[in-house]
Coordinates of C-alpha atoms and ligand atoms in Angstrom, one line a residue:
X1 CA -50.5 -29.7 169.4
X2 CA -51.6 -27.9 166.2
X3 CA -49.8 -28.1 162.8
X4 CA -46.6 -26.1 162.6
X5 CA -46.1 -24.2 159.3
X6 CA -43.9 -26.1 156.9
X7 CA -41.4 -24.0 154.9
X8 CA -39.5 -24.7 151.7
X9 CA -36.8 -22.1 151.1
X10 CA -36.1 -21.4 147.4
X11 CA -32.6 -20.1 146.7
X12 CA -30.5 -19.5 143.6
X13 CA -28.7 -16.6 141.9
X14 CA -30.6 -13.5 140.7
X15 CA -32.5 -14.5 137.6
X16 CA -32.3 -18.3 138.3
X17 CA -36.0 -18.7 138.0
X18 CA -37.1 -18.6 141.7
X19 CA -40.1 -16.4 141.1
X20 CA -41.1 -18.1 137.9
X21 CA -41.0 -21.6 139.5
X22 CA -42.6 -20.5 142.8
X23 CA -45.5 -18.9 141.0
X24 CA -46.3 -22.2 139.2
X25 CA -45.6 -24.4 142.2
X26 CA -48.0 -22.3 144.3
X27 CA -50.7 -22.6 141.6
X28 CA -50.3 -26.3 140.9
X29 CA -49.2 -27.7 144.3
X30 CA -51.1 -25.3 146.6
X31 CA -48.3 -23.6 148.4
X32 CA -48.4 -20.0 149.6
X33 CA -45.6 -18.2 147.7
X34 CA -43.8 -15.4 149.5
X35 CA -41.0 -13.5 147.8
X36 CA -38.8 -11.6 150.3
X37 CA -37.5 -9.3 147.5
X38 CA -41.1 -8.6 146.4
X39 CA -42.2 -7.8 149.9
X40 CA -39.2 -5.4 150.3
X41 CA -40.1 -3.7 147.0
X42 CA -43.7 -3.2 148.1
X43 CA -42.4 -1.8 151.4
X44 CA -40.2 0.6 149.5
X45 CA -43.2 1.8 147.5
X46 CA -45.5 2.1 150.5
X47 CA -44.0 5.5 151.5
X48 CA -42.7 4.3 154.8
X49 CA -39.8 6.0 156.4
X50 CA -37.5 3.1 155.4
X51 CA -38.3 3.7 151.7
X52 CA -35.2 5.6 150.8
X53 CA -32.9 3.2 152.7
X54 CA -34.5 0.2 151.1
X55 CA -34.1 1.8 147.7
X56 CA -30.4 2.0 148.2
X57 CA -30.1 -1.5 149.4
X58 CA -32.1 -2.9 146.5
X59 CA -30.3 -0.9 143.9
X60 CA -26.9 -1.9 145.3
X61 CA -28.0 -5.6 145.6
X62 CA -27.1 -5.5 149.4
X63 CA -29.0 -7.6 151.9
X64 CA -31.2 -5.6 154.2
X65 CA -31.1 -6.3 158.0
X66 CA -33.1 -9.4 158.9
X67 CA -35.4 -7.6 161.3
X68 CA -36.9 -5.9 158.3
X69 CA -37.2 -8.8 155.8
X70 CA -38.2 -11.4 158.3
X71 CA -40.7 -9.0 159.9
X72 CA -42.4 -8.6 156.5
X73 CA -42.3 -12.4 155.8
X74 CA -43.7 -13.3 159.2
X75 CA -46.5 -10.8 158.9
X76 CA -47.4 -12.2 155.4
X77 CA -47.2 -15.8 156.7
X78 CA -49.7 -15.1 159.4
X79 CA -52.0 -13.0 157.1
X80 CA -52.1 -15.8 154.5
X81 CA -53.7 -18.3 157.0
X82 CA -51.7 -21.0 155.3
X83 CA -49.4 -23.7 156.7
X84 CA -47.3 -24.5 153.6
X85 CA -44.9 -21.9 152.3
X86 CA -42.4 -21.4 149.5
X87 CA -40.2 -18.6 150.8
X88 CA -38.4 -17.3 147.8
X89 CA -35.0 -15.5 148.0
X90 CA -34.5 -15.9 151.8
X91 CA -32.3 -16.5 153.8
X92 CA -29.6 -14.9 151.8
X93 CA -26.8 -14.4 154.4
X94 CA -25.7 -15.5 157.8
X95 CA -27.6 -12.6 159.4
X96 CA -30.8 -13.8 157.7
X97 CA -30.1 -17.4 158.8
X98 CA -29.4 -16.4 162.5
X99 CA -32.6 -14.2 162.5
X100 CA -34.7 -17.1 161.1
X101 CA -33.4 -19.5 163.7
X102 CA -33.9 -17.0 166.5
X103 CA -37.3 -15.8 165.6
X104 CA -38.9 -18.7 163.6
X105 CA -36.8 -21.7 164.6
X106 CA -39.4 -23.0 167.0
X107 CA -42.5 -21.7 165.1
X108 CA -41.9 -23.4 161.7
X109 CA -40.3 -26.5 160.2
X110 CA -38.0 -26.1 157.2
X111 CA -38.8 -29.2 155.2
X112 CA -36.3 -28.6 152.4
X113 CA -34.2 -26.0 150.5
X114 CA -34.8 -25.9 146.7
X115 CA -31.7 -24.7 145.1
X116 CA -31.8 -23.5 141.4
X117 CA -28.3 -23.7 139.9
X118 CA -27.5 -21.5 136.9
X119 CA -24.3 -20.1 135.4
X120 CA -23.6 -16.4 135.7
X121 CA -23.8 -15.9 131.9
X122 CA -27.3 -17.3 131.8
X123 CA -28.4 -15.2 134.8
X124 CA -27.0 -12.0 133.2
X125 CA -28.8 -12.5 129.9
X126 CA -32.1 -13.3 131.7
X127 CA -31.9 -10.2 134.0
X128 CA -31.1 -7.9 131.1
X129 CA -34.1 -9.4 129.2
X130 CA -36.3 -9.1 132.3
X131 CA -35.1 -5.5 132.7
X132 CA -36.8 -4.6 129.4
X133 CA -40.2 -4.9 131.0
X134 CA -39.8 -5.4 134.8
X135 CA -39.3 -1.7 135.7
X136 CA -36.9 -2.9 138.4
X137 CA -34.1 -0.5 139.3
X138 CA -31.7 -3.5 139.8
X139 CA -32.3 -5.2 136.4
X140 CA -29.3 -3.6 134.7
X141 CA -25.8 -5.0 134.1
X142 CA -24.1 -3.1 137.0
X143 CA -26.6 -4.1 139.6
X144 CA -26.8 -7.6 138.2
X145 CA -23.1 -8.1 138.7
X146 CA -23.2 -6.7 142.2
X147 CA -26.1 -9.0 143.1
X148 CA -24.3 -12.0 141.7
X149 CA -21.2 -11.2 143.8
X150 CA -23.4 -10.9 146.9
X151 CA -25.0 -14.2 146.0
X152 CA -21.6 -16.0 145.7
X153 CA -20.1 -14.4 148.8
X154 CA -23.1 -14.5 151.2
X155 CA -25.8 -16.8 149.9
X156 CA -23.8 -19.8 148.8
X157 CA -22.4 -20.3 152.4
X158 CA -26.1 -20.5 153.6
X159 CA -26.8 -23.1 150.9
X160 CA -23.7 -25.0 152.2
X161 CA -25.1 -24.8 155.7
X162 CA -28.4 -26.4 154.6
X163 CA -26.4 -28.9 152.6
X164 CA -24.7 -30.1 155.7
X165 CA -28.2 -30.5 157.3
X166 CA -29.2 -32.7 154.4
X167 CA -31.9 -30.3 153.3
X168 CA -30.8 -29.1 149.9
X169 CA -32.5 -30.3 146.7
X170 CA -30.5 -29.1 143.7
X171 CA -32.2 -28.5 140.4
X172 CA -30.5 -27.3 137.1
X173 CA -32.2 -23.9 136.6
X174 CA -30.6 -23.3 133.2
X175 CA -33.0 -25.7 131.4
X176 CA -36.3 -24.7 129.8
X177 CA -39.1 -23.7 132.2
X178 CA -41.2 -26.9 131.9
X179 CA -38.2 -29.1 132.5
X180 CA -37.2 -27.1 135.5
X181 CA -40.7 -27.3 136.8
X182 CA -40.8 -31.1 136.4
X183 CA -37.5 -31.4 138.2
X184 CA -38.6 -29.0 141.1
X185 CA -41.8 -31.1 141.6
X186 CA -39.7 -34.2 141.8
X187 CA -37.3 -32.5 144.2
X188 CA -40.1 -31.4 146.5
X189 CA -41.8 -34.8 146.7
X190 CA -40.1 -36.0 149.9
X191 CA -40.8 -32.6 151.6
X192 CA -44.5 -32.9 150.5
X193 CA -44.6 -36.4 152.0
X194 CA -43.4 -35.1 155.3
X195 CA -46.0 -32.3 155.2
X196 CA -48.7 -34.9 154.6
X197 CA -47.5 -37.1 157.5
X198 CA -47.4 -34.0 159.8
X199 CA -51.0 -33.0 158.7
X200 CA -52.2 -36.5 159.3
X201 CA -50.7 -36.7 162.8
X202 CA -52.1 -33.3 163.6
X203 CA -55.6 -34.3 162.5
X204 CA -55.5 -37.6 164.5
X205 CA -54.3 -35.6 167.5
X206 CA -57.3 -33.3 167.1
X207 CA -59.4 -36.5 167.2
X208 CA -57.8 -37.9 170.2
X209 CA -58.1 -34.6 172.0
X210 CA -61.8 -34.5 171.0
X211 CA -61.1 -31.2 169.3
X212 CA -63.8 -31.5 166.6
X213 CA -63.4 -27.9 165.5
X214 CA -59.6 -28.3 164.8
X215 CA -60.4 -31.6 163.0
X216 CA -63.1 -30.0 160.8
X217 CA -60.9 -27.0 160.0
X218 CA -58.5 -29.5 158.3
X219 CA -61.3 -30.9 156.0
X220 CA -62.4 -29.8 152.5
X221 CA -66.0 -28.5 152.3
X222 CA -67.0 -31.7 150.5
X223 CA -65.0 -34.1 152.6
X224 CA -66.4 -37.5 153.4
X225 CA -65.6 -40.4 155.7
X226 CA -66.5 -44.1 155.0
X227 CA -65.7 -47.5 156.3
X228 CA -66.4 -48.6 159.8
X229 CA -69.5 -46.5 160.2
X230 CA -71.3 -49.5 158.6
X231 CA -73.1 -47.2 156.2
X232 CA -72.4 -45.1 153.1
X233 CA -69.9 -42.3 153.2
X234 CA -70.9 -39.4 155.5
X235 CA -70.0 -35.8 155.3
X236 CA -67.0 -34.7 157.3
X237 CA -67.2 -30.9 157.1
X238 CA -68.5 -29.4 160.4
X239 CA -67.5 -30.1 164.0
X240 CA -70.9 -31.9 164.3
X241 CA -70.1 -34.2 161.4
X242 CA -66.8 -35.0 163.1
X243 CA -68.7 -35.8 166.3
X244 CA -71.0 -38.1 164.4
X245 CA -68.1 -39.8 162.7
X246 CA -66.5 -40.4 166.1
X247 CA -69.7 -41.6 167.7
X248 CA -70.0 -44.3 165.1
X249 CA -66.9 -45.8 166.5
X250 CA -64.9 -44.8 163.5
X251 CA -61.9 -43.5 165.4
X252 CA -61.6 -45.9 168.3
X253 CA -60.1 -43.1 170.4
X254 CA -60.2 -41.9 173.9
X255 CA -59.0 -38.4 174.8
X256 CA -55.2 -38.3 174.7
X257 CA -54.9 -41.9 173.4
X258 CA -51.4 -42.4 172.1
X259 CA -51.2 -43.8 168.6
X260 CA -48.6 -45.1 166.1
X261 CA -48.9 -45.0 162.3
X262 CA -47.4 -48.2 161.0
X263 CA -46.3 -49.1 157.5
X264 CA -47.3 -45.8 155.9
X265 CA -47.5 -45.8 152.1
X266 CA -47.9 -42.6 150.2
X267 CA -48.5 -41.5 146.6
X268 CA -48.3 -37.8 145.6
X269 CA -50.0 -36.8 142.3
X270 CA -49.7 -33.0 141.8
X271 CA -51.6 -31.5 144.7
X272 CA -53.3 -34.8 145.7
X273 CA -51.8 -37.1 148.3
X274 CA -53.0 -40.6 149.0
X275 CA -51.8 -42.0 152.3
X276 CA -52.5 -45.5 153.8
X277 CA -51.3 -46.9 157.1
X278 CA -52.2 -49.0 160.0
X279 CA -53.1 -46.9 163.0
X280 CA -52.3 -48.7 166.2
X281 CA -54.1 -47.0 169.2
X282 CA -52.4 -47.8 172.4
X283 CA -51.9 -46.7 175.9
X284 CA -52.6 -50.0 177.4
X285 CA -55.5 -48.8 179.6
X286 CA -58.9 -50.4 179.9
X287 CA -58.6 -52.6 176.9
X288 CA -58.8 -49.7 174.4
X289 CA -56.1 -51.1 172.2
X290 CA -57.3 -51.4 168.6
X291 CA -55.8 -51.2 165.1
X292 CA -57.5 -49.4 162.3
X293 CA -56.5 -49.5 158.6
X294 CA -56.9 -46.0 157.2
X295 CA -56.6 -44.3 153.9
X296 CA -56.6 -40.5 153.8
X297 CA -56.9 -38.5 150.6
X298 CA -55.5 -35.0 151.1
X299 CA -55.8 -32.0 148.8
X300 CA -53.1 -29.3 148.8
X301 CA -54.9 -26.1 148.2
X302 CA -54.8 -22.4 149.3
X303 CA -51.6 -23.0 151.3
X304 CA -52.9 -26.0 153.4
X305 CA -53.4 -29.7 153.2
X306 CA -57.2 -30.4 153.5
X307 CA -58.7 -33.8 154.0
X308 CA -60.9 -34.9 151.1
X309 CA -61.7 -38.4 152.1
X310 CA -61.1 -40.8 154.9
X311 CA -61.7 -44.5 154.7
X312 CA -61.1 -46.7 157.7
X313 CA -61.8 -50.3 158.7
X314 CA -61.3 -51.5 162.2
X315 CA -59.3 -54.6 162.9
X316 CA -60.9 -56.5 165.8
X317 CA -57.8 -57.9 167.3
X318 CA -54.9 -55.6 167.3
X319 CA -52.3 -58.2 168.3
X320 CA -51.2 -60.9 165.9
Ligands
ADP401 N1 -36.0 -21.8 132.7 C1 -36.0 -20.6 132.2 N2 -35.6 -20.4 130.9 C2 -35.6 -19.2 130.3 N3 -36.0 -18.1 131.0 C3 -36.4 -18.2 132.3 C4 -36.4 -19.4 132.9 N4 -36.9 -19.2 134.2 C5 -37.1 -17.9 134.3 N5 -36.8 -17.3 133.1 C6 -36.9 -15.8 132.9 O1 -35.8 -15.2 133.5 C7 -36.1 -14.1 134.2 C8 -35.8 -14.3 135.7 O2 -36.6 -15.2 136.2 P1 -37.2 -15.0 137.7 O3 -38.2 -16.1 137.9 O4 -37.8 -13.6 137.8 O5 -35.9 -15.2 138.6 P2 -35.5 -14.9 140.1 O6 -36.8 -14.8 140.9 O7 -34.7 -16.0 140.5 O8 -34.8 -13.6 140.1 C9 -37.6 -13.8 133.9 O9 -37.7 -12.9 132.9 C10 -38.1 -15.2 133.5 O10 -39.2 -15.1 132.6
UDP402 O1 -34.2 -11.6 152.1 C1 -33.9 -10.7 151.2 C2 -34.4 -10.8 149.9 C3 -34.1 -9.8 149.0 N1 -33.3 -8.7 149.4 C4 -33.0 -7.6 148.5 O2 -33.9 -7.7 147.4 C5 -33.2 -7.8 146.2 C6 -33.9 -8.5 145.1 O3 -34.2 -9.8 145.5 P1 -35.1 -10.8 144.7 O4 -35.1 -12.1 145.4 O5 -36.4 -10.2 144.5 O6 -34.5 -10.9 143.3 P2 -33.3 -11.6 142.6 O7 -32.0 -10.9 143.0 O8 -33.2 -13.0 143.1 O9 -33.6 -11.6 141.2 C7 -31.8 -8.3 146.6 O10 -30.8 -8.0 145.7 C8 -31.6 -7.7 147.9 O11 -31.1 -6.4 147.8 C9 -32.9 -8.7 150.7 O12 -32.2 -7.7 151.1 N2 -33.2 -9.6 151.6

């Protein structure tokens, strides 16, 4: 099975700093940032037949039907080629949430919901200030107040829904930008750890399926592997490299061999993740059981996690 896209929803009142934080998170942590509002504004400008309708929705701060917003988001997700997304300003109401679950529920995993909390007075001041240069038809006092009401009435219940699922990470959005950024990074760390575990599992599954192309597609251009090859680090870039790596006995796999990752330890430093674990290969057939100590260094870049380095050392006897 391939790697499902991982999604972080970023919610908060109008002007709470969603776009500002997402832009920096995408740059520094390697996510693809998609703003539902921005995609709708682009669609409005594109001269499509929905343009006039969209203009009214945006000006009034009303939430457009999910078929439209989610259609744009889904198209942009596919076009990006990424697997790690910050989806900014969506889902904003029950219709959005139902649409997401119906259309994307099985296609993507929501790893967390980043929620920027900010009092209305701060939001209002920010939007009026943004209105001096944004050119947005909704950055005025009247629209701002309507958008805030919509946010309270329809978006907060969505946040409560995610809260009951244990997915919400709250951050005080009223602090200065650097402090908010540091707090959002901390709030995202467990979601990033889950992304890295999922990427690791997907890559090992590619190995056990002998899918060298899928394995290589998850590697950086300068990726290397070292350890039980008995030699210096070798390149791990192309499917042929992956084949060589496997033929040196590095992976101790047979096609479809089940495996377990025991005692995982992870450290995330910006867009670098370091993961060590004991891989127990099992299945019980033909004496292929073996344990391998592995360390994977992953780099979050361009909307994906890519393997930078793999070190492994086989343990001769898997059983204590
Ligand atoms: N922490 C902050 N402190 C002060 N101003 C901020 C902060 N975060 C964002 N802003 C400013 O407030 C305005 C709204 O931020 P933005 O990121 O566009 O919000 P949103 O996407 O939630 O509507 C922008 O002009 C932005 O520069
Ligand atoms: O999923 C979405 C996201 C945005 N919008 C519309 O786009 C506007 C602007 O949203 P954005 O997130 O860009 O800005 P914010 O209001 O958070 O500053 C909203 O008021 C809505 O009218 C929408 O209908 N559906």
